[in-house]
């Protein structure tokens, strides 16, 4: 996958969620930016995430992000790699130690454009996060990376209690529940 393939997927991407639909044009525009896949694009750049669920679709793997202090899906910066599936997989492996990760579908699972707060030497900017659905073995041991405070498999029923209100995570959770019905 490259920026042209991503642009094509975005062209055909449909979602019933208004907040997500509103991002599609911005994501498409960013695929035309030569720096869109690099942190050097200071206004905003692509990131990729793995929404990881167990095979029976009862749990999701979340990380307590060290810098942001929030429970989130695993993922990170593209750092010049236009293949965002590779980015999501690499980040998920590095942040969890999992070797059993399997991509469920090579199409986009979710999109989210969110603000990253200013930090020393990094101005406030947007992450254009492209998310893919992965399955993994819930019994495989986890390895916490330097980017995390903690990792946990969380039951779908407990996600809201664990993370509070995060519309992006709740949207992916709802999509997972709906896709389970279709399986």
CSV table of C-alpha atoms in Angstrom, one decimal:
chain,number,residue,atom,x,y,z
A,1,UNK,CA,0.0,0.0,0.0
A,2,UNK,CA,1.1,3.5,-0.8
A,3,UNK,CA,-0.4,7.0,-0.8
A,4,UNK,CA,-2.3,6.2,-4.1
A,5,UNK,CA,-3.8,3.0,-2.7
A,6,UNK,CA,-4.7,4.9,0.5
A,7,UNK,CA,-6.3,7.7,-1.5
A,8,UNK,CA,-8.4,5.0,-3.4
A,9,UNK,CA,-9.5,3.4,-0.1
A,10,UNK,CA,-10.5,6.8,1.2
A,11,UNK,CA,-12.5,7.5,-1.9
A,12,UNK,CA,-14.6,4.4,-1.3
A,13,UNK,CA,-14.6,4.5,2.5
A,14,UNK,CA,-18.1,4.9,4.0
A,15,UNK,CA,-19.0,5.1,7.7
A,16,UNK,CA,-22.3,5.7,9.5
A,17,UNK,CA,-20.5,7.9,12.0
A,18,UNK,CA,-20.8,11.6,11.2
A,19,UNK,CA,-17.7,12.7,13.1
A,20,UNK,CA,-15.6,10.1,11.2
A,21,UNK,CA,-17.2,11.0,7.8
A,22,UNK,CA,-16.1,14.6,8.4
A,23,UNK,CA,-12.4,13.5,8.4
A,24,UNK,CA,-12.3,11.8,5.0
A,25,UNK,CA,-11.7,14.9,2.9
A,26,UNK,CA,-8.8,16.0,5.2
A,27,UNK,CA,-7.2,12.6,5.0
A,28,UNK,CA,-7.5,12.5,1.3
A,29,UNK,CA,-5.9,16.0,1.0
A,30,UNK,CA,-3.0,14.9,3.2
A,31,UNK,CA,-2.2,12.0,0.8
A,32,UNK,CA,-1.2,14.7,-1.7
A,33,UNK,CA,1.3,16.3,0.8
A,34,UNK,CA,4.9,15.1,0.2
A,35,UNK,CA,5.5,15.4,4.0
A,36,UNK,CA,2.1,13.9,5.0
A,37,UNK,CA,3.8,10.7,6.2
A,38,UNK,CA,6.5,12.5,8.2
A,39,UNK,CA,6.6,14.2,11.6
A,40,UNK,CA,8.2,17.2,9.8
A,41,UNK,CA,4.7,18.1,8.6
A,42,UNK,CA,4.2,20.3,11.7
A,43,UNK,CA,0.5,20.9,11.1
A,44,UNK,CA,-0.4,17.3,11.0
A,45,UNK,CA,0.8,13.9,9.7
A,46,UNK,CA,-0.3,10.3,9.3
A,47,UNK,CA,-0.2,7.8,12.1
A,48,UNK,CA,-1.5,4.2,12.0
A,49,UNK,CA,-3.1,2.1,14.7
A,50,UNK,CA,-4.0,-1.5,15.4
A,51,UNK,CA,-7.4,-2.1,17.0
A,52,UNK,CA,-6.5,-5.5,18.5
A,53,UNK,CA,-9.2,-7.9,19.6
A,54,UNK,CA,-9.0,-11.5,20.7
A,55,UNK,CA,-10.3,-14.2,18.2
A,56,UNK,CA,-13.6,-14.6,20.1
A,57,UNK,CA,-14.2,-10.8,20.0
A,58,UNK,CA,-14.7,-10.4,23.8
A,59,UNK,CA,-11.6,-8.3,24.6
A,60,UNK,CA,-9.5,-5.5,23.2
A,61,UNK,CA,-5.8,-4.8,23.9
A,62,UNK,CA,-5.2,-1.2,25.1
A,63,UNK,CA,-2.1,0.6,26.3
A,64,UNK,CA,-1.9,3.2,29.0
A,65,UNK,CA,0.1,5.7,26.9
A,66,UNK,CA,3.1,7.1,28.9
A,67,UNK,CA,3.1,10.7,27.3
A,68,UNK,CA,-0.7,11.1,27.0
A,69,UNK,CA,-1.7,9.3,30.3
A,70,UNK,CA,-4.7,7.7,28.6
A,71,UNK,CA,-5.8,4.2,27.6
A,72,UNK,CA,-5.5,3.9,23.8
A,73,UNK,CA,-5.2,1.4,21.0
A,74,UNK,CA,-1.6,0.6,19.9
A,75,UNK,CA,0.0,2.6,17.1
A,76,UNK,CA,2.3,5.3,16.1
A,77,UNK,CA,3.9,7.6,13.5
A,78,UNK,CA,4.4,6.6,9.9
A,79,UNK,CA,7.9,8.1,9.8
A,80,UNK,CA,7.9,8.2,6.1
A,81,UNK,CA,6.4,4.7,5.5
A,82,UNK,CA,3.4,5.1,3.2
A,83,UNK,CA,2.3,1.5,3.9
A,84,UNK,CA,0.1,2.2,7.0
A,85,UNK,CA,-0.8,-1.4,7.5
A,86,UNK,CA,3.0,-2.1,8.0
A,87,UNK,CA,3.2,0.8,10.4
A,88,UNK,CA,0.2,-0.4,12.4
A,89,UNK,CA,1.6,-3.9,12.6
A,90,UNK,CA,5.1,-2.8,13.5
A,91,UNK,CA,3.9,-0.4,16.2
A,92,UNK,CA,1.6,-3.1,17.7
A,93,UNK,CA,4.4,-5.7,17.8
A,94,UNK,CA,6.9,-3.2,19.3
A,95,UNK,CA,4.4,-1.9,21.9
A,96,UNK,CA,3.0,-5.3,23.0
A,97,UNK,CA,5.6,-8.0,22.2
A,98,UNK,CA,2.8,-10.0,20.4
A,99,UNK,CA,3.8,-12.3,17.6
A,100,UNK,CA,0.3,-13.7,17.0
A,101,UNK,CA,-1.1,-10.5,15.4
A,102,UNK,CA,-3.2,-11.2,12.3
A,103,UNK,CA,-4.7,-8.5,10.0
A,104,UNK,CA,-8.4,-9.2,9.7
A,105,UNK,CA,-8.9,-7.0,6.7
A,106,UNK,CA,-6.6,-4.8,4.6
A,107,UNK,CA,-9.3,-2.1,4.2
A,108,UNK,CA,-9.5,0.8,6.6
A,109,UNK,CA,-11.3,-0.1,9.9
A,110,UNK,CA,-11.5,3.4,11.3
A,111,UNK,CA,-10.3,7.0,10.8
A,112,UNK,CA,-9.6,9.6,13.5
A,113,UNK,CA,-8.2,13.1,13.3
A,114,UNK,CA,-7.2,14.3,16.8
A,115,UNK,CA,-5.1,17.0,18.3
A,116,UNK,CA,-1.8,16.2,20.1
A,117,UNK,CA,-1.1,18.8,22.8
A,118,UNK,CA,2.0,20.9,22.7
A,119,UNK,CA,5.1,19.5,24.4
A,120,UNK,CA,8.6,20.9,24.7
A,121,UNK,CA,10.1,21.2,21.2
A,122,UNK,CA,6.9,19.9,19.6
A,123,UNK,CA,4.0,22.3,18.8
A,124,UNK,CA,0.4,21.3,19.0
A,125,UNK,CA,-0.5,19.3,15.9
A,126,UNK,CA,-3.0,16.8,14.4
A,127,UNK,CA,-2.6,13.1,14.0
A,128,UNK,CA,-4.4,11.7,11.0
A,129,UNK,CA,-4.8,8.1,12.4
A,130,UNK,CA,-5.7,5.3,10.0
A,131,UNK,CA,-6.8,2.2,12.0
A,132,UNK,CA,-6.8,-1.5,11.0
A,133,UNK,CA,-8.4,-4.4,12.7
A,134,UNK,CA,-6.2,-7.1,14.0
A,135,UNK,CA,-6.7,-10.3,16.0
A,136,UNK,CA,-4.3,-11.8,18.5
A,137,UNK,CA,-4.0,-14.7,20.9
A,138,UNK,CA,-5.2,-13.4,24.3
A,139,UNK,CA,-3.0,-15.9,26.1
A,140,UNK,CA,0.3,-14.8,24.6
A,141,UNK,CA,2.5,-13.0,27.1
A,142,UNK,CA,2.6,-9.2,26.8
A,143,UNK,CA,5.8,-7.1,26.9
A,144,UNK,CA,5.4,-3.4,27.9
A,145,UNK,CA,7.4,-1.0,25.9
A,146,UNK,CA,8.9,2.3,27.0
A,147,UNK,CA,5.9,4.1,25.4
A,148,UNK,CA,3.5,2.5,27.8
A,149,UNK,CA,2.8,2.5,31.5
A,150,UNK,CA,0.7,-0.6,31.2
A,151,UNK,CA,-1.0,-3.0,28.7
A,152,UNK,CA,-4.2,-4.9,29.3
A,153,UNK,CA,-6.8,-7.0,27.6
A,154,UNK,CA,-10.0,-5.4,28.5
A,155,UNK,CA,-13.4,-7.0,28.1
A,156,UNK,CA,-15.7,-5.1,25.8
A,157,UNK,CA,-18.2,-4.6,28.7
A,158,UNK,CA,-15.4,-2.9,30.8
A,159,UNK,CA,-14.0,-0.5,28.2
A,160,UNK,CA,-16.1,2.5,29.2
A,161,UNK,CA,-15.3,1.9,32.9
A,162,UNK,CA,-11.6,1.7,32.1
A,163,UNK,CA,-11.2,4.6,29.6
A,164,UNK,CA,-14.1,6.9,30.4
A,165,UNK,CA,-15.6,8.8,27.4
A,166,UNK,CA,-13.5,8.5,24.3
A,167,UNK,CA,-15.7,8.6,21.2
A,168,UNK,CA,-13.0,7.3,19.0
A,169,UNK,CA,-12.5,4.1,21.1
A,170,UNK,CA,-16.2,3.7,21.6
A,171,UNK,CA,-16.8,4.0,17.8
A,172,UNK,CA,-14.2,1.2,17.2
A,173,UNK,CA,-15.8,-0.9,19.9
A,174,UNK,CA,-19.2,-0.5,18.3
A,175,UNK,CA,-17.8,-1.4,14.9
A,176,UNK,CA,-16.2,-4.5,16.3
A,177,UNK,CA,-19.6,-5.6,17.9
A,178,UNK,CA,-21.3,-5.0,14.6
A,179,UNK,CA,-18.7,-6.9,12.6
A,180,UNK,CA,-19.0,-9.8,15.0
A,181,UNK,CA,-22.7,-10.1,14.0
A,182,UNK,CA,-21.7,-10.2,10.3
A,183,UNK,CA,-19.1,-13.1,10.8
